Coordinates of C-alpha atoms in Angstrom, one line a residue:
M9 CA 93.7 75.0 117.3
T10 CA 96.1 77.3 119.3
I11 CA 97.1 76.7 122.9
I12 CA 94.8 79.6 123.9
D13 CA 91.8 77.9 122.2
Q14 CA 92.7 74.5 123.7
V15 CA 92.9 76.0 127.2
I16 CA 89.6 77.9 126.9
S17 CA 87.9 74.8 125.6
A18 CA 89.3 72.6 128.4
A19 CA 88.4 75.0 131.2
E20 CA 84.8 75.5 130.0
G21 CA 82.4 75.0 132.9
Q22 CA 85.1 74.9 135.6
W23 CA 86.6 78.4 135.6
Y24 CA 85.5 79.0 139.3
E25 CA 87.6 76.0 140.4
V26 CA 90.5 76.8 138.0
L27 CA 90.8 80.4 139.1
N28 CA 90.5 79.7 142.8
N29 CA 93.0 76.8 142.6
H30 CA 95.3 79.1 140.7
G31 CA 95.2 81.5 143.7
I32 CA 92.8 84.0 142.2
E33 CA 89.8 84.2 144.5
V34 CA 86.5 85.0 142.7
P35 CA 83.0 84.8 144.1
R36 CA 80.5 82.1 143.2
P37 CA 79.0 82.5 139.7
N38 CA 76.5 85.3 139.5
K39 CA 77.8 86.8 142.7
H40 CA 79.6 90.1 143.5
G41 CA 82.8 90.4 145.6
P42 CA 86.2 92.1 145.8
C43 CA 88.1 92.4 142.5
P44 CA 91.2 90.1 142.5
V45 CA 93.0 92.9 140.6
C46 CA 91.9 96.2 142.2
G47 CA 90.2 95.2 145.4
G48 CA 87.1 96.9 146.7
T49 CA 84.2 95.0 148.3
D50 CA 81.5 94.3 145.6
R51 CA 82.7 95.9 142.5
F52 CA 83.6 92.6 140.8
H53 CA 80.9 90.4 139.3
F54 CA 81.8 86.9 138.3
M55 CA 79.1 85.9 135.8
D56 CA 80.7 82.7 134.3
K57 CA 78.0 82.8 131.5
G58 CA 78.1 79.6 129.5
G59 CA 80.9 78.4 131.6
S60 CA 83.3 80.9 130.1
G61 CA 84.5 82.4 133.3
N62 CA 83.5 85.9 132.1
W63 CA 83.5 88.7 134.6
H64 CA 83.0 92.5 135.0
C65 CA 84.7 95.1 137.2
R66 CA 83.4 98.6 137.7
K67 CA 87.0 100.0 138.2
C68 CA 89.3 97.9 136.1
T69 CA 90.4 98.8 132.5
P70 CA 89.3 96.9 130.5
H71 CA 86.2 96.4 132.5
A72 CA 85.5 92.8 131.4
G73 CA 86.9 89.6 130.0
D74 CA 86.9 85.8 130.3
G75 CA 88.6 83.5 132.7
L76 CA 91.9 83.4 130.8
A77 CA 91.9 87.2 130.5
L78 CA 91.6 87.4 134.3
I79 CA 94.6 85.2 134.9
A80 CA 96.6 87.3 132.5
K81 CA 95.4 90.6 134.1
V82 CA 96.2 89.4 137.7
A83 CA 99.7 88.3 136.8
N84 CA 100.2 91.2 134.3
I85 CA 101.3 88.8 131.5
K86 CA 100.1 88.0 128.0
M87 CA 97.2 85.7 127.2
I88 CA 99.5 83.1 125.8
E89 CA 101.7 83.0 128.9
A90 CA 98.5 82.7 131.0
A91 CA 97.4 79.8 128.9
K92 CA 100.8 78.1 129.3
Q93 CA 100.5 78.5 133.1
I94 CA 97.3 76.6 133.4
A95 CA 97.5 74.2 130.4
P96 CA 99.2 71.4 132.3
V97 CA 96.5 71.5 135.1
L98 CA 93.8 71.1 132.4
G99 CA 95.5 68.3 130.6
V100 CA 96.5 70.4 127.6
D101 CA 99.9 69.1 126.3
T102 CA 102.4 71.9 126.0
L103 CA 105.5 69.7 126.5
Q104 CA 105.9 71.5 129.8
K105 CA 106.4 69.7 133.1
V106 CA 103.6 70.1 135.6
D107 CA 104.7 72.1 138.6
K108 CA 102.8 70.2 141.3
K109 CA 104.3 72.2 144.2
A110 CA 103.1 75.4 142.6
I111 CA 99.7 74.0 142.1
E112 CA 99.4 72.9 145.7
A113 CA 100.8 76.3 146.9
N114 CA 98.1 78.1 144.9
K115 CA 95.4 75.8 146.3
K116 CA 96.5 76.6 149.9
K117 CA 96.7 80.3 149.2
A118 CA 93.2 80.3 147.7
A119 CA 91.8 78.3 150.7
A120 CA 93.5 80.7 153.2
N121 CA 92.1 83.7 151.3
R122 CA 88.6 82.1 151.3
K123 CA 88.7 81.4 155.0
K124 CA 89.9 84.9 155.8
R125 CA 87.1 86.4 153.7
E126 CA 84.5 84.1 155.3
E127 CA 85.6 85.2 158.7
S128 CA 85.5 88.8 157.7
E129 CA 82.0 88.4 156.3
K130 CA 80.8 86.6 159.4
A131 CA 82.1 89.5 161.6
E132 CA 80.4 92.0 159.4
R133 CA 77.1 90.1 159.6
E134 CA 77.3 89.9 163.4
K135 CA 78.1 93.6 163.6
G136 CA 75.2 94.5 161.3
A137 CA 72.8 92.2 163.3
K138 CA 73.9 93.9 166.6
I139 CA 73.2 97.3 165.2
A140 CA 69.8 96.2 163.9
V141 CA 68.8 94.7 167.3
D142 CA 70.0 97.8 169.2
I143 CA 67.9 100.1 166.9
W144 CA 64.9 97.8 167.2
K145 CA 65.0 97.9 171.0
T146 CA 64.8 101.7 170.9
C147 CA 61.8 101.7 168.6
K148 CA 58.2 101.9 169.9
P149 CA 55.1 100.2 168.6
A150 CA 53.5 101.7 165.5
S151 CA 50.0 103.1 165.7
L152 CA 47.1 102.6 163.2
D153 CA 47.2 106.3 162.4
H154 CA 50.6 106.0 160.8
P155 CA 50.5 107.7 157.4
Y156 CA 51.9 104.6 155.5
L157 CA 49.5 102.2 157.2
Q158 CA 46.6 104.5 156.4
K159 CA 47.7 104.9 152.8
K160 CA 47.9 101.1 152.4
I161 CA 44.8 100.4 154.5
I162 CA 46.6 97.9 156.7
H163 CA 47.3 97.2 160.4
D164 CA 50.8 97.3 162.0
H165 CA 51.3 93.6 162.5
G166 CA 54.0 94.2 165.1
A167 CA 55.9 96.9 163.2
R168 CA 57.6 99.7 165.1
V169 CA 58.6 103.3 164.5
L170 CA 61.9 105.2 165.1
T171 CA 61.8 107.3 168.2
A172 CA 64.6 109.6 166.8
E173 CA 66.1 110.6 163.5
H174 CA 68.3 107.9 162.0
T175 CA 70.9 108.4 159.3
N176 CA 71.2 105.3 157.2
N177 CA 74.5 105.8 155.3
E178 CA 73.6 109.0 153.5
T179 CA 69.8 108.8 153.8
K180 CA 68.0 110.4 156.7
F181 CA 64.8 108.8 158.2
D182 CA 62.8 111.0 160.6
A183 CA 61.4 109.9 163.9
G184 CA 58.1 108.1 163.2
T185 CA 59.5 106.1 160.2
L186 CA 58.1 102.6 160.1
V187 CA 60.6 99.9 161.0
I188 CA 60.3 96.2 160.0
P189 CA 62.8 93.6 161.4
C190 CA 64.4 91.2 158.9
A191 CA 65.2 87.8 160.4
N192 CA 66.3 84.4 159.4
F193 CA 66.7 81.0 161.1
D194 CA 69.9 80.3 163.0
D195 CA 71.4 76.8 163.3
K196 CA 68.9 75.9 166.1
G197 CA 65.9 77.0 164.0
T198 CA 65.3 80.2 166.0
L199 CA 64.5 83.4 164.2
R200 CA 67.2 86.1 164.7
I201 CA 67.1 89.7 163.6
Q202 CA 69.8 90.4 161.0
S203 CA 68.7 93.7 159.6
L204 CA 65.9 96.2 159.4
E205 CA 63.8 97.9 156.7
F206 CA 62.9 101.6 157.0
I207 CA 59.6 102.6 155.4
S208 CA 58.3 106.1 154.9
L209 CA 55.7 107.5 152.5
N210 CA 58.3 108.4 149.9
K211 CA 61.2 106.0 150.4
K212 CA 62.1 102.5 151.5
Q213 CA 65.6 101.2 152.4
G214 CA 67.4 98.4 154.2
L215 CA 69.7 99.0 157.1
Y216 CA 73.2 100.0 155.9
G217 CA 75.6 97.2 157.0
G218 CA 72.7 94.8 157.6
K219 CA 72.5 91.5 155.7
R220 CA 69.0 90.7 154.4
S221 CA 69.9 87.6 152.4
G222 CA 67.3 84.9 153.2
C223 CA 65.6 87.2 155.7
F224 CA 61.8 87.7 156.1
Y225 CA 59.2 89.0 158.5
V226 CA 56.1 87.2 159.8
M227 CA 52.9 89.2 160.2
G228 CA 52.0 88.8 163.9
G229 CA 55.0 86.7 164.9
S230 CA 56.5 83.4 164.1
E231 CA 54.1 81.5 166.4
T232 CA 51.5 81.9 163.7
L233 CA 53.5 79.5 161.4
K234 CA 53.3 76.5 163.7
D235 CA 51.0 73.8 162.3
A236 CA 49.7 76.2 159.7
P237 CA 48.0 74.4 156.7
R238 CA 49.4 77.0 154.4
I239 CA 51.8 80.0 154.6
F240 CA 51.6 82.9 152.1
V241 CA 54.8 84.6 151.0
S242 CA 54.9 88.1 149.4
E243 CA 57.6 90.5 148.5
G244 CA 56.5 93.7 150.4
F245 CA 55.3 94.4 153.9
A246 CA 52.0 96.0 152.8
T247 CA 51.2 93.1 150.5
A248 CA 51.9 90.5 153.2
A249 CA 49.8 92.5 155.7
T250 CA 46.9 92.6 153.2
I251 CA 47.0 88.9 152.6
K252 CA 47.1 88.2 156.3
E253 CA 44.1 90.5 157.0
Q254 CA 42.0 89.2 154.1
T255 CA 42.7 85.5 154.3
G256 CA 43.4 85.0 158.0
A257 CA 46.3 82.7 157.1
P258 CA 49.9 83.1 158.2
S259 CA 51.7 85.6 156.0
V260 CA 55.3 86.4 155.4
C261 CA 57.1 89.2 153.5
C262 CA 60.6 88.6 152.1
F263 CA 61.3 92.3 151.0
S264 CA 62.2 91.6 147.3
S265 CA 61.6 89.1 144.5
G266 CA 65.2 88.0 144.7
Q267 CA 64.5 86.7 148.2
L268 CA 61.6 84.5 147.3
K269 CA 63.5 81.3 146.5
A270 CA 65.7 81.4 149.6
V271 CA 62.8 82.3 152.0
T272 CA 60.4 79.7 150.6
A273 CA 63.2 77.1 150.8
A274 CA 63.8 78.0 154.5
L275 CA 60.1 77.8 155.3
K276 CA 59.7 74.4 153.5
K277 CA 62.6 73.1 155.6
H278 CA 61.2 74.3 159.0
Y279 CA 57.5 73.8 158.2
P280 CA 57.4 70.7 155.9
D281 CA 53.7 70.0 156.5
S282 CA 52.6 73.5 155.4
Q283 CA 51.8 74.4 151.9
I284 CA 53.9 77.5 150.8
V285 CA 52.0 79.8 148.5
V286 CA 53.7 82.8 146.8
C287 CA 51.5 85.9 146.2
A288 CA 53.3 87.1 143.1
D289 CA 53.6 90.8 142.0
R290 CA 52.8 91.7 138.5
D291 CA 55.7 93.8 137.2
E292 CA 56.0 95.1 133.7
S293 CA 59.2 93.1 133.3
G294 CA 57.5 89.9 134.6
D295 CA 60.2 89.6 137.2
G296 CA 57.7 88.8 140.0
E297 CA 56.1 85.9 138.3
E298 CA 59.4 84.6 137.0
K299 CA 60.9 84.6 140.5
A300 CA 57.7 83.0 141.9
K301 CA 58.0 80.2 139.4
K302 CA 61.6 79.5 140.4
T303 CA 60.5 78.7 144.0
G304 CA 58.8 75.6 142.8
C305 CA 55.8 76.6 145.0
K306 CA 52.2 77.2 144.1
Y307 CA 51.9 80.9 143.2
L308 CA 49.0 83.3 142.8
L309 CA 49.7 86.2 140.4
V310 CA 47.7 89.3 141.1
P311 CA 45.1 89.9 138.4
A312 CA 45.9 92.2 135.5
V313 CA 44.3 95.6 136.5
E314 CA 45.5 99.0 135.5
G315 CA 47.5 100.6 138.3
V316 CA 47.9 97.3 140.1
T317 CA 51.2 95.6 140.6
D318 CA 50.6 93.7 143.9
W319 CA 47.8 92.4 146.1
N320 CA 47.8 95.4 148.3
D321 CA 47.2 97.7 145.2
Y322 CA 44.4 95.3 144.3
Y323 CA 42.8 95.6 147.7
V324 CA 43.2 99.4 147.9
Q325 CA 41.4 99.8 144.6
G326 CA 38.4 98.1 146.1
F327 CA 38.7 94.6 144.7
D328 CA 37.9 91.4 146.5
V329 CA 41.3 89.7 147.3
V330 CA 39.8 86.4 148.6
G331 CA 37.4 86.1 145.7
A332 CA 40.2 86.7 143.2
M333 CA 42.4 84.1 144.9
M334 CA 39.6 81.6 144.9
T335 CA 39.1 82.1 141.2
I336 CA 42.8 81.7 140.4
E337 CA 43.0 78.6 142.5
M338 CA 39.9 77.1 140.9
E339 CA 41.4 77.8 137.5
Q340 CA 44.7 76.1 138.6
A341 CA 42.7 73.2 140.0
Q342 CA 40.8 72.8 136.7
E343 CA 44.1 72.9 134.7
H344 CA 45.7 70.4 137.1
E345 CA 42.7 68.1 136.8
A346 CA 42.7 68.3 133.1
D347 CA 46.4 67.5 133.0
E348 CA 46.0 64.5 135.3
H349 CA 43.0 63.3 133.3
E350 CA 45.1 63.5 130.1
A351 CA 48.0 61.7 131.7
H352 CA 45.6 59.0 133.0
Y353 CA 44.0 58.6 129.6
E354 CA 47.4 58.2 127.9
E355 CA 48.5 55.7 130.5
A356 CA 45.2 53.8 130.2
S357 CA 45.5 53.7 126.4
E358 CA 49.0 52.3 126.6
H359 CA 47.8 49.5 128.8
Q360 CA 44.4 49.1 127.0
E361 CA 42.5 49.9 130.1
I362 CA 38.7 50.7 129.9
E363 CA 37.8 54.2 131.0
K364 CA 35.2 54.6 133.7
T365 CA 32.0 56.2 132.8
P366 CA 31.2 59.7 134.2
A367 CA 28.5 58.1 136.4
E368 CA 31.1 55.7 137.9
S369 CA 33.6 58.4 138.4
K370 CA 31.0 60.6 140.2
Q371 CA 30.0 57.8 142.4
E372 CA 33.6 57.3 143.5
I373 CA 34.0 61.0 144.2
D374 CA 30.8 61.1 146.2
T375 CA 31.8 58.0 148.2
A376 CA 35.2 59.6 148.9
A377 CA 33.5 62.8 150.0
I378 CA 31.3 60.8 152.5
E379 CA 34.3 58.9 153.9
Y380 CA 36.4 62.1 154.3
D381 CA 35.7 64.0 157.5
W382 CA 36.0 67.4 155.9
R383 CA 34.5 69.3 158.8
S384 CA 37.6 68.6 160.9
D385 CA 39.7 70.6 158.4
L386 CA 37.6 73.8 158.7
I387 CA 39.3 76.7 160.4
F388 CA 37.2 78.3 163.1
K389 CA 37.3 81.6 164.9
K390 CA 38.3 81.8 168.6
D391 CA 34.7 81.2 169.7
G392 CA 35.0 77.7 168.2
L393 CA 31.6 78.1 166.5
T394 CA 32.0 80.5 163.6
I395 CA 34.2 79.5 160.7
E396 CA 36.8 81.8 159.3
N397 CA 36.3 83.7 156.0
S398 CA 39.2 82.0 154.3
I399 CA 40.2 80.4 151.0
N400 CA 40.9 77.1 152.9
N401 CA 37.3 77.0 154.2
A402 CA 35.8 78.0 150.8
Q403 CA 37.7 75.3 149.0
I404 CA 36.5 72.6 151.5
L405 CA 32.8 73.8 151.5
F406 CA 32.6 74.0 147.7
S407 CA 34.2 70.6 147.4
Y408 CA 32.4 68.5 150.0
H409 CA 29.3 70.3 151.5
D410 CA 26.1 68.6 150.2
E411 CA 24.5 71.9 149.3
M412 CA 27.5 73.6 147.8
R413 CA 29.3 70.8 146.0
G414 CA 29.0 71.3 142.2
V415 CA 27.6 74.8 142.5
L416 CA 30.7 76.5 141.0
G417 CA 32.7 75.5 138.0
F418 CA 35.3 77.0 135.6
N419 CA 34.2 78.2 132.2
E420 CA 37.0 77.4 129.7
F421 CA 35.7 79.8 127.1
S422 CA 35.3 83.0 129.3
K423 CA 38.1 81.9 131.6
S424 CA 35.9 82.7 134.6
V425 CA 34.1 81.0 137.5
D426 CA 30.4 80.3 136.8
V427 CA 27.5 79.3 139.0
L428 CA 26.4 76.0 137.4
C429 CA 23.1 75.4 139.3
S430 CA 20.8 76.9 141.9
P431 CA 23.0 77.9 144.9
P432 CA 22.1 77.5 148.5
W433 CA 21.8 81.3 148.9
K434 CA 19.0 83.6 147.6
D435 CA 19.3 83.9 143.8
N436 CA 16.9 85.4 141.3
A437 CA 18.6 83.9 138.3
K438 CA 16.3 82.0 135.9
K439 CA 19.0 80.3 133.8
Y440 CA 22.2 78.4 134.6
P441 CA 25.1 78.3 134.1
R442 CA 25.6 82.1 134.7
A443 CA 28.6 84.2 135.5
I444 CA 29.5 84.7 139.2
N445 CA 28.9 88.3 140.5
D446 CA 29.5 90.5 143.5
V447 CA 26.3 89.3 145.2
D448 CA 27.6 85.7 145.1
D449 CA 30.9 86.9 146.7
T450 CA 29.1 88.5 149.6
R451 CA 26.8 85.5 150.2

């Protein structure tokens, strides 16, 4: 094995530290930043795939290489010389004396560069946030006759519009363009505007110079999140608005699928007692569902319908959003129950426990339902008398109400929700079980 092979093998999985300690500042794995060779701001991508330290630069020639190649390129030396430079640090014996002073000097240089860059990025963020706040202050409230809101059949939810033309880098947005603030939590837990999103009928763009990382917008204001049983998180503004209007529950948009993980994590931290539910888009690439899964939260993927990629599309085409969500949640509950039962059966088998009969199990469930004060968990309208039309209430009623418990069930064969017995609403059916229909939804 050559010294180059030994060095590459020894450095596997630790190239980020090796490079930075050698005085070559690179961004975190899978992040963009300035190229340590030719500069710039974000032309350099440090992938570090498989721990190889691999990278790509849009300007350099060659455009890509591994960690050792980067050291050689920065110092303008051959690969073998680069290998000899870092071999002692990695414990590869080259019969060369370790230059501890040089190593320490490189570490200090890397630390100083990192601090300088962090200070520069902080200044840029603060500048972008100030621009966003200044623009937001000049905007006026959006009206319901706004073309975008009418097209999406949604309300404004606190959005505003530009009062004058704004040039965003090279893109012009006319007066009347919808403006959505992008905010995140500061160190004290207060939401601060960091950027803006401009939305017109034919284009959508974030504020140039604004930082949207970890930012989101709450439909109707952050006060709606306090003590909320559940918080829905969607990618786009229109989707979040639809979810808010159809479910009545707090709803947040995070502007892109890449933001889902960071935003849901922030919401979990600040609202630990709330259930975070991701309303996932259905992209051809599967990106929406993939990113939703990575949040570790419960997620509801919009049903597969031609021309539908998100829950707003689903609503605009005339479908019942709440009904579809209920169906999905019931399917998930059935799957979860089946998994739990299987796990319980396996554990019981290991300990030779005797399974309870269905009658005994039902008696336990009925007893628990009686002891549980489910009415206290219902969500009521402002009059305090009328219950909200929401998934939360539907789940409670179909689980605990004497007349509704056991009426609906999941059909494993058709993968649909069925009416299992005579429901407490007018029904002309002669046979049960039967498929649920539009009349059931409206009842």
